[in-house]
PDB file of C-alpha atoms in Angstrom:
ATOM      1  CA  MET R  14       0.000   0.000   0.000  1.00 44.00           C
ATOM      2  CA  LYS R  15       1.366   3.410  -0.984  1.00 51.00           C
ATOM      3  CA  THR R  16       1.436   6.148   1.612  1.00 51.00           C
ATOM      4  CA  SER R  17       0.778   9.798   0.876  1.00 57.00           C
ATOM      5  CA  ILE R  18       3.265  12.567   1.549  1.00 56.00           C
ATOM      6  CA  SER R  19       1.112  13.766   4.449  1.00 61.00           C
ATOM      7  CA  ASP R  20       1.138  10.254   5.952  1.00 59.00           C
ATOM      8  CA  ARG R  21       4.917  10.066   5.689  1.00 60.00           C
ATOM      9  CA  MET R  22       5.301  13.512   7.248  1.00 61.00           C
ATOM     10  CA  ARG R  23       2.954  12.587  10.086  1.00 56.00           C
ATOM     11  CA  ARG R  24       4.863   9.386  10.813  1.00 55.00           C
ATOM     12  CA  SER R  25       8.155  11.248  10.765  1.00 58.00           C
ATOM     13  CA  ILE R  26       6.856  13.777  13.293  1.00 53.00           C
ATOM     14  CA  VAL R  27       5.395  11.045  15.507  1.00 50.00           C
ATOM     15  CA  ARG R  28       8.647   9.083  15.524  1.00 53.00           C
ATOM     16  CA  ARG R  29      10.637  12.187  16.388  1.00 56.00           C
ATOM     17  CA  PHE R  30       8.524  13.526  19.220  1.00 51.00           C
ATOM     18  CA  PHE R  31       6.645  10.512  20.611  1.00 52.00           C
ATOM     19  CA  THR R  32       9.338   7.873  20.923  1.00 53.00           C
ATOM     20  CA  TYR R  33      10.271   6.339  24.253  1.00 52.00           C
ATOM     21  CA  PRO R  34      13.866   5.318  25.059  1.00 54.00           C
ATOM     22  CA  GLY R  35      14.327   1.648  24.255  1.00 54.00           C
ATOM     23  CA  GLY R  36      11.314   1.472  21.989  1.00 52.00           C
ATOM     24  CA  ASP R  37      13.385   0.915  18.857  1.00 56.00           C
ATOM     25  CA  TYR R  38      14.549  -2.537  20.048  1.00 55.00           C
ATOM     26  CA  GLN R  39      12.160  -4.374  17.726  1.00 58.00           C
ATOM     27  CA  ASP R  40      13.236  -2.471  14.623  1.00 58.00           C
ATOM     28  CA  GLY R  41      16.333  -4.631  14.201  1.00 60.00           C
ATOM     29  CA  ARG R  42      14.621  -7.910  15.109  1.00 72.00           C
ATOM     30  CA  ASP R  43      12.482  -8.509  12.014  1.00 88.00           C
ATOM     31  CA  PRO R  44       9.006  -8.237  13.586  1.00 92.00           C
ATOM     32  CA  GLU R  45       7.414  -8.869  10.188  1.00 94.00           C
ATOM     33  CA  GLY R  46       9.354 -12.123   9.851  1.00 94.00           C
ATOM     34  CA  ARG R  47       8.307 -13.268  13.313  1.00 96.00           C
ATOM     35  CA  PHE R  48       4.693 -12.391  12.523  1.00 97.00           C
ATOM     36  CA  ARG R  49       4.782 -14.392   9.281  1.00 97.00           C
ATOM     37  CA  LEU R  50       6.418 -17.357  11.010  1.00 98.00           C
ATOM     38  CA  ILE R  51       3.693 -17.470  13.649  1.00 98.00           C
ATOM     39  CA  CYS R  52       0.929 -17.067  11.064  1.00 98.00           C
ATOM     40  CA  ASP R  53       2.387 -19.942   9.039  1.00 98.00           C
ATOM     41  CA  HIS R  54       1.828 -22.298  11.978  1.00 98.00           C
ATOM     42  CA  VAL R  55      -1.533 -21.262  13.432  1.00 97.00           C
ATOM     43  CA  ASP R  56      -4.982 -21.173  11.858  1.00 96.00           C
ATOM     44  CA  LEU R  57      -5.699 -17.451  11.874  1.00 96.00           C
ATOM     45  CA  SER R  58      -9.377 -18.106  11.195  1.00 96.00           C
ATOM     46  CA  GLN R  59      -9.512 -19.603  14.702  1.00 95.00           C
ATOM     47  CA  ILE R  60      -7.696 -16.650  16.289  1.00 97.00           C
ATOM     48  CA  GLY R  61      -9.814 -13.673  17.278  1.00 97.00           C
ATOM     49  CA  SER R  62      -7.696 -12.174  20.054  1.00 98.00           C
ATOM     50  CA  VAL R  63      -3.957 -11.884  20.687  1.00 98.00           C
ATOM     51  CA  LEU R  64      -2.029 -10.906  23.826  1.00 98.00           C
ATOM     52  CA  ASP R  65       1.566  -9.780  23.187  1.00 98.00           C
ATOM     53  CA  ILE R  66       3.539  -9.881  26.454  1.00 97.00           C
ATOM     54  CA  GLY R  67       6.660  -7.698  26.427  1.00 93.00           C
ATOM     55  CA  CYS R  68       5.461  -6.011  23.249  1.00 92.00           C
ATOM     56  CA  ASN R  69       8.164  -3.303  23.298  1.00 89.00           C
ATOM     57  CA  ALA R  70       7.329  -0.908  20.444  1.00 88.00           C
ATOM     58  CA  GLY R  71       4.301  -2.997  19.517  1.00 91.00           C
ATOM     59  CA  ARG R  72       5.291  -3.822  15.948  1.00 92.00           C
ATOM     60  CA  ILE R  73       3.994  -7.399  16.121  1.00 95.00           C
ATOM     61  CA  THR R  74       0.906  -6.312  18.070  1.00 95.00           C
ATOM     62  CA  ARG R  75       0.212  -3.856  15.277  1.00 93.00           C
ATOM     63  CA  LEU R  76       0.519  -6.513  12.579  1.00 96.00           C
ATOM     64  CA  PHE R  77      -2.055  -8.711  14.292  1.00 97.00           C
ATOM     65  CA  ALA R  78      -4.408  -5.731  14.625  1.00 95.00           C
ATOM     66  CA  GLU R  79      -3.980  -4.959  10.937  1.00 94.00           C
ATOM     67  CA  ALA R  80      -4.848  -8.608  10.243  1.00 96.00           C
ATOM     68  CA  GLY R  81      -8.213  -7.970  11.878  1.00 95.00           C
ATOM     69  CA  LYS R  82      -7.513  -9.402  15.328  1.00 97.00           C
ATOM     70  CA  PHE R  83      -8.238  -7.852  18.704  1.00 97.00           C
ATOM     71  CA  ALA R  84      -4.622  -7.334  19.736  1.00 97.00           C
ATOM     72  CA  VAL R  85      -3.335  -6.162  23.116  1.00 97.00           C
ATOM     73  CA  GLY R  86       0.308  -5.385  23.860  1.00 95.00           C
ATOM     74  CA  LEU R  87       1.698  -5.136  27.400  1.00 95.00           C
ATOM     75  CA  ASP R  88       5.121  -4.008  28.599  1.00 92.00           C
ATOM     76  CA  VAL R  89       6.824  -2.687  31.725  1.00 88.00           C
ATOM     77  CA  ALA R  90       7.356   0.718  30.076  1.00 83.00           C
ATOM     78  CA  PRO R  91       5.429   2.611  27.361  1.00 81.00           C
ATOM     79  CA  TYR R  92       7.804   1.757  24.518  1.00 80.00           C
ATOM     80  CA  TYR R  93       4.702   1.381  22.335  1.00 80.00           C
ATOM     81  CA  LEU R  94       3.870   5.115  22.279  1.00 80.00           C
ATOM     82  CA  THR R  95       5.229   5.605  18.759  1.00 80.00           C
ATOM     83  CA  THR R  96       3.094   2.799  17.352  1.00 81.00           C
ATOM     84  CA  LEU R  97       0.038   3.962  19.275  1.00 77.00           C
ATOM     85  CA  MET R  98       0.343   7.529  17.984  1.00 77.00           C
ATOM     86  CA  ASP R  99       1.146   6.357  14.486  1.00 78.00           C
ATOM     87  CA  MET R 100      -2.017   4.221  14.357  1.00 77.00           C
ATOM     88  CA  ARG R 101      -4.456   6.470  16.182  1.00 76.00           C
ATOM     89  CA  TYR R 102      -6.642   6.925  13.077  1.00 77.00           C
ATOM     90  CA  ALA R 103      -6.219   3.422  11.684  1.00 78.00           C
ATOM     91  CA  PRO R 104      -9.355   1.283  11.171  1.00 80.00           C
ATOM     92  CA  LYS R 105      -7.918  -1.455  13.398  1.00 83.00           C
ATOM     93  CA  THR R 106      -5.917  -0.109  16.347  1.00 85.00           C
ATOM     94  CA  PRO R 107      -4.249  -2.362  18.925  1.00 90.00           C
ATOM     95  CA  ALA R 108      -4.605  -1.676  22.625  1.00 92.00           C
ATOM     96  CA  PHE R 109      -1.484  -1.114  24.717  1.00 92.00           C
ATOM     97  CA  GLY R 110      -0.837  -0.941  28.418  1.00 93.00           C
ATOM     98  CA  LYS R 111       1.971  -0.610  30.944  1.00 92.00           C
ATOM     99  CA  PHE R 112       1.593  -3.703  33.097  1.00 92.00           C
ATOM    100  CA  PRO R 113       4.500  -5.354  34.941  1.00 89.00           C
ATOM    101  CA  LEU R 114       3.814  -9.081  35.214  1.00 90.00           C
ATOM    102  CA  THR R 115       4.272 -11.080  38.400  1.00 90.00           C
ATOM    103  CA  ARG R 116       2.911 -14.440  39.515  1.00 88.00           C
ATOM    104  CA  GLU R 117       0.145 -12.489  41.230  1.00 92.00           C
ATOM    105  CA  SER R 118      -0.679  -9.817  38.640  1.00 94.00           C
ATOM    106  CA  VAL R 119      -1.042 -12.312  35.791  1.00 95.00           C
ATOM    107  CA  ASP R 120      -4.247 -13.521  37.472  1.00 95.00           C
ATOM    108  CA  LEU R 121      -5.868 -10.192  36.562  1.00 96.00           C
ATOM    109  CA  LEU R 122      -5.576 -10.801  32.824  1.00 96.00           C
ATOM    110  CA  PRO R 123      -8.520 -12.046  30.743  1.00 96.00           C
ATOM    111  CA  SER R 124      -8.246 -14.935  28.290  1.00 97.00           C
ATOM    112  CA  PHE R 125      -7.020 -14.635  24.696  1.00 98.00           C
ATOM    113  CA  ASP R 126      -6.922 -17.095  21.813  1.00 97.00           C
ATOM    114  CA  LEU R 127      -3.180 -16.592  21.292  1.00 98.00           C
ATOM    115  CA  VAL R 128      -0.562 -15.463  23.821  1.00 98.00           C
ATOM    116  CA  LEU R 129       2.896 -14.340  22.659  1.00 99.00           C
ATOM    117  CA  LEU R 130       6.026 -14.430  24.829  1.00 98.00           C
ATOM    118  CA  LEU R 131       8.714 -13.193  22.473  1.00 95.00           C
ATOM    119  CA  SER R 132      12.092 -12.418  24.049  1.00 86.00           C
ATOM    120  CA  VAL R 133      10.710 -11.766  27.493  1.00 93.00           C
ATOM    121  CA  HIS R 134      10.673 -14.859  29.721  1.00 97.00           C
ATOM    122  CA  HIS R 135      14.485 -14.994  29.994  1.00 97.00           C
ATOM    123  CA  TRP R 136      14.287 -11.761  32.014  1.00 95.00           C
ATOM    124  CA  TRP R 137      12.119 -13.540  34.581  1.00 97.00           C
ATOM    125  CA  VAL R 138      14.626 -16.397  34.710  1.00 98.00           C
ATOM    126  CA  LYS R 139      17.505 -13.958  35.155  1.00 97.00           C
ATOM    127  CA  GLU R 140      15.813 -11.986  37.920  1.00 96.00           C
ATOM    128  CA  HIS R 141      13.900 -14.693  39.788  1.00 96.00           C
ATOM    129  CA  GLY R 142      15.038 -18.137  38.613  1.00 97.00           C
ATOM    130  CA  ASP R 143      13.582 -20.907  36.483  1.00 98.00           C
ATOM    131  CA  ALA R 144      10.803 -22.004  38.842  1.00 97.00           C
ATOM    132  CA  TYR R 145       9.398 -18.477  39.129  1.00 96.00           C
ATOM    133  CA  ALA R 146       9.514 -17.961  35.354  1.00 97.00           C
ATOM    134  CA  GLN R 147       7.887 -21.332  34.692  1.00 97.00           C
ATOM    135  CA  ALA R 148       5.098 -20.442  37.128  1.00 96.00           C
ATOM    136  CA  ILE R 149       4.335 -17.231  35.226  1.00 96.00           C
ATOM    137  CA  VAL R 150       4.445 -19.006  31.859  1.00 97.00           C
ATOM    138  CA  ALA R 151       2.093 -21.678  33.226  1.00 96.00           C
ATOM    139  CA  LYS R 152      -0.379 -19.017  34.327  1.00 96.00           C
ATOM    140  CA  LEU R 153      -0.145 -17.318  30.932  1.00 97.00           C
ATOM    141  CA  ALA R 154      -0.773 -20.682  29.282  1.00 97.00           C
ATOM    142  CA  GLY R 155      -3.946 -20.786  31.343  1.00 96.00           C
ATOM    143  CA  LYS R 156      -4.948 -17.485  29.729  1.00 96.00           C
ATOM    144  CA  ALA R 157      -4.416 -18.860  26.204  1.00 97.00           C
ATOM    145  CA  ARG R 158      -7.510 -20.548  24.810  1.00 96.00           C
ATOM    146  CA  ARG R 159      -5.647 -22.077  21.854  1.00 97.00           C
ATOM    147  CA  HIS R 160      -1.921 -21.397  21.607  1.00 98.00           C
ATOM    148  CA  LEU R 161       1.088 -19.918  23.370  1.00 98.00           C
ATOM    149  CA  VAL R 162       4.189 -18.920  21.393  1.00 99.00           C
ATOM    150  CA  ILE R 163       7.426 -18.553  23.345  1.00 99.00           C
ATOM    151  CA  GLU R 164      10.829 -17.464  22.059  1.00 98.00           C
ATOM    152  CA  PHE R 165      14.103 -18.714  23.560  1.00 98.00           C
ATOM    153  CA  ALA R 166      17.347 -16.758  23.602  1.00 96.00           C
ATOM    154  CA  ALA R 167      20.515 -18.637  22.586  1.00 96.00           C
ATOM    155  CA  SER R 168      22.896 -17.222  25.205  1.00 96.00           C
ATOM    156  CA  ASN R 169      23.300 -18.460  28.786  1.00 98.00           C
ATOM    157  CA  ASP R 170      24.060 -14.889  29.828  1.00 96.00           C
ATOM    158  CA  LYS R 171      20.548 -13.792  28.817  1.00 96.00           C
ATOM    159  CA  TYR R 172      19.164 -16.111  31.499  1.00 98.00           C
ATOM    160  CA  GLY R 173      21.790 -15.210  34.097  1.00 97.00           C
ATOM    161  CA  TYR R 174      23.074 -18.781  34.326  1.00 98.00           C
ATOM    162  CA  ARG R 175      26.402 -19.020  36.148  1.00 95.00           C
ATOM    163  CA  GLU R 176      26.849 -22.592  34.953  1.00 97.00           C
ATOM    164  CA  PRO R 177      26.003 -23.143  31.259  1.00 97.00           C
ATOM    165  CA  ARG R 178      22.749 -24.996  30.624  1.00 98.00           C
ATOM    166  CA  PHE R 179      23.370 -25.300  26.887  1.00 98.00           C
ATOM    167  CA  ASP R 180      25.971 -24.459  24.257  1.00 98.00           C
ATOM    168  CA  ASP R 181      25.644 -20.796  23.321  1.00 96.00           C
ATOM    169  CA  ASP R 182      24.298 -20.127  19.826  1.00 95.00           C
ATOM    170  CA  GLU R 183      24.138 -23.857  18.983  1.00 97.00           C
ATOM    171  CA  GLU R 184      20.722 -24.774  17.609  1.00 97.00           C
ATOM    172  CA  ARG R 185      20.416 -28.385  18.710  1.00 98.00           C
ATOM    173  CA  SER R 186      21.653 -27.624  22.223  1.00 98.00           C
ATOM    174  CA  VAL R 187      19.325 -24.627  22.623  1.00 98.00           C
ATOM    175  CA  THR R 188      16.400 -26.661  21.263  1.00 98.00           C
ATOM    176  CA  ASP R 189      17.010 -29.496  23.729  1.00 98.00           C
ATOM    177  CA  TYR R 190      17.265 -26.998  26.587  1.00 99.00           C
ATOM    178  CA  ALA R 191      14.039 -25.250  25.547  1.00 98.00           C
ATOM    179  CA  LEU R 192      12.029 -28.462  25.243  1.00 98.00           C
ATOM    180  CA  ASP R 193      13.307 -29.618  28.628  1.00 98.00           C
ATOM    181  CA  TRP R 194      12.510 -26.221  30.189  1.00 98.00           C
ATOM    182  CA  LEU R 195       8.969 -26.293  28.828  1.00 98.00           C
ATOM    183  CA  LYS R 196       8.405 -29.701  30.411  1.00 96.00           C
ATOM    184  CA  GLY R 197       8.378 -27.782  33.690  1.00 96.00           C
ATOM    185  CA  VAL R 198       5.360 -25.757  32.525  1.00 96.00           C
ATOM    186  CA  PRO R 199       2.022 -27.533  33.124  1.00 94.00           C
ATOM    187  CA  GLY R 200      -0.888 -27.008  30.746  1.00 93.00           C
ATOM    188  CA  LEU R 201       1.031 -27.223  27.456  1.00 96.00           C
ATOM    189  CA  THR R 202       0.414 -29.835  24.758  1.00 94.00           C
ATOM    190  CA  ASN R 203       2.006 -30.564  21.388  1.00 96.00           C
ATOM    191  CA  VAL R 204       5.061 -28.405  22.029  1.00 97.00           C
ATOM    192  CA  ARG R 205       7.144 -27.931  18.866  1.00 97.00           C
ATOM    193  CA  LYS R 206       9.802 -25.671  17.479  1.00 98.00           C
ATOM    194  CA  ILE R 207       8.414 -23.714  14.539  1.00 98.00           C
ATOM    195  CA  GLY R 208      11.528 -21.881  13.432  1.00 97.00           C
ATOM    196  CA  ARG R 209      14.307 -19.459  14.151  1.00 96.00           C
ATOM    197  CA  LYS R 210      14.737 -15.754  13.480  1.00 93.00           C
ATOM    198  CA  GLN R 211      17.858 -13.691  13.034  1.00 87.00           C
ATOM    199  CA  GLU R 212      19.144 -11.875  16.109  1.00 84.00           C
ATOM    200  CA  ARG R 213      21.353  -8.802  15.937  1.00 74.00           C
ATOM    201  CA  ASN R 214      23.688  -8.883  18.892  1.00 71.00           C
ATOM    202  CA  ALA R 215      27.231  -9.995  19.605  1.00 70.00           C
ATOM    203  CA  VAL R 216      26.429 -13.351  21.217  1.00 80.00           C
ATOM    204  CA  GLU R 217      23.449 -14.772  19.310  1.00 89.00           C
ATOM    205  CA  THR R 218      22.888 -15.518  15.643  1.00 92.00           C
ATOM    206  CA  PHE R 219      19.308 -16.710  16.070  1.00 94.00           C
ATOM    207  CA  ARG R 220      16.519 -17.016  18.593  1.00 96.00           C
ATOM    208  CA  TYR R 221      14.094 -19.921  18.473  1.00 98.00           C
ATOM    209  CA  LEU R 222      10.300 -19.905  18.515  1.00 98.00           C
ATOM    210  CA  PHE R 223       8.143 -22.681  19.979  1.00 99.00           C
ATOM    211  CA  LEU R 224       4.404 -23.139  19.523  1.00 98.00           C
ATOM    212  CA  CYS R 225       2.426 -24.780  22.323  1.00 98.00           C
ATOM    213  CA  ASP R 226      -1.219 -25.831  22.230  1.00 97.00           C
ATOM    214  CA  THR R 227      -3.277 -25.050  25.305  1.00 95.00           C
ATOM    215  CA  HIS R 228      -6.909 -25.644  24.378  1.00 67.00           C
ATOM    216  CA  ASP R 229      -7.176 -29.383  25.135  1.00 51.00           C
ATOM    217  CA  ARG R 230      -5.923 -30.013  28.659  1.00 43.00           C
ATOM    218  CA  GLY R 231      -7.110 -33.630  28.461  1.00 39.00           C
ATOM    219  CA  GLN R 232      -4.459 -34.628  25.933  1.00 42.00           C
ATOM    220  CA  ASP R 233      -1.225 -36.312  26.879  1.00 39.00           C
ATOM    221  CA  VAL R 234       1.640 -33.848  26.814  1.00 40.00           C
ATOM    222  CA  ARG R 235       3.778 -34.380  23.717  1.00 43.00           C
ATOM    223  CA  TRP R 236       7.138 -32.801  22.948  1.00 44.00           C
ATOM    224  CA  ALA R 237       8.233 -32.827  19.367  1.00 45.00           C
ATOM    225  CA  ILE R 238      10.193 -31.291  16.553  1.00 48.00           C
ATOM    226  CA  PRO R 239       8.334 -31.688  13.226  1.00 47.00           C
ATOM    227  CA  PRO R 240       9.780 -34.645  11.234  1.00 44.00           C
ATOM    228  CA  GLU R 241      10.990 -32.430   8.414  1.00 46.00           C
ATOM    229  CA  GLN R 242      12.910 -30.275  10.908  1.00 46.00           C
ATOM    230  CA  GLU R 243      14.318 -33.361  12.639  1.00 43.00           C
ATOM    231  CA  ALA R 244      15.653 -34.623   9.303  1.00 42.00           C
ATOM    232  CA  GLN R 245      17.311 -31.267   8.682  1.00 43.00           C
ATOM    233  CA  GLY R 246      18.743 -31.052  12.178  1.00 41.00           C
ATOM    234  CA  GLY R 247      16.404 -28.228  13.179  1.00 40.00           C
ATOM    235  CA  ALA R 248      14.371 -25.393  11.687  1.00 37.00           C
ATOM    236  CA  SER R 249      15.808 -22.966   9.231  1.00 31.00           C
TER     237      SER R 249
END
């Protein structure tokens, strides 16, 4: 879609005067690619609402709103102000809120069809430990009527581990760690790696996304990498 000169001028002004420090983090992380990867693995016709935890600037939240979904982005700081101002007249506008998550505050959230945890849970591990982080993820899984998508960093330092739990930036090792970590989260079924996305920092080449079903708690928990990925030694 082409944008008019007035639209481009408006966006330029918004980005200059309504940015929030740290809100440009997503710009270098291919939010469009992450959005497409998720959409390739879920049935969007069955998704009406999306909760984006740790939304940062809200780029992915915005893309789901533009796809016609009721999208809500939450973060500990209003990094999303630029996106919110930029979309204030759009037909489909996401909702944003400043909402620090704890094991207690997560109980206040309503349910959504899809819950996203992209590059956020490792902060909980680093600050409070694995058990605390797994408890929050479990509660968020309880808020997801259909799916939860969680992204794993590929550096031990991101989790604050003093003793390495996996080989940094090594796909198979990170995948094994992630699948084992998710076994400590009740309420997840059919856990599978759906792909990897480029990361732009000095210690990671990629981060890895996992899709978990949550809507049928009666199923046996299964942990899997799709056969085609297994044959290739992981997603590409």
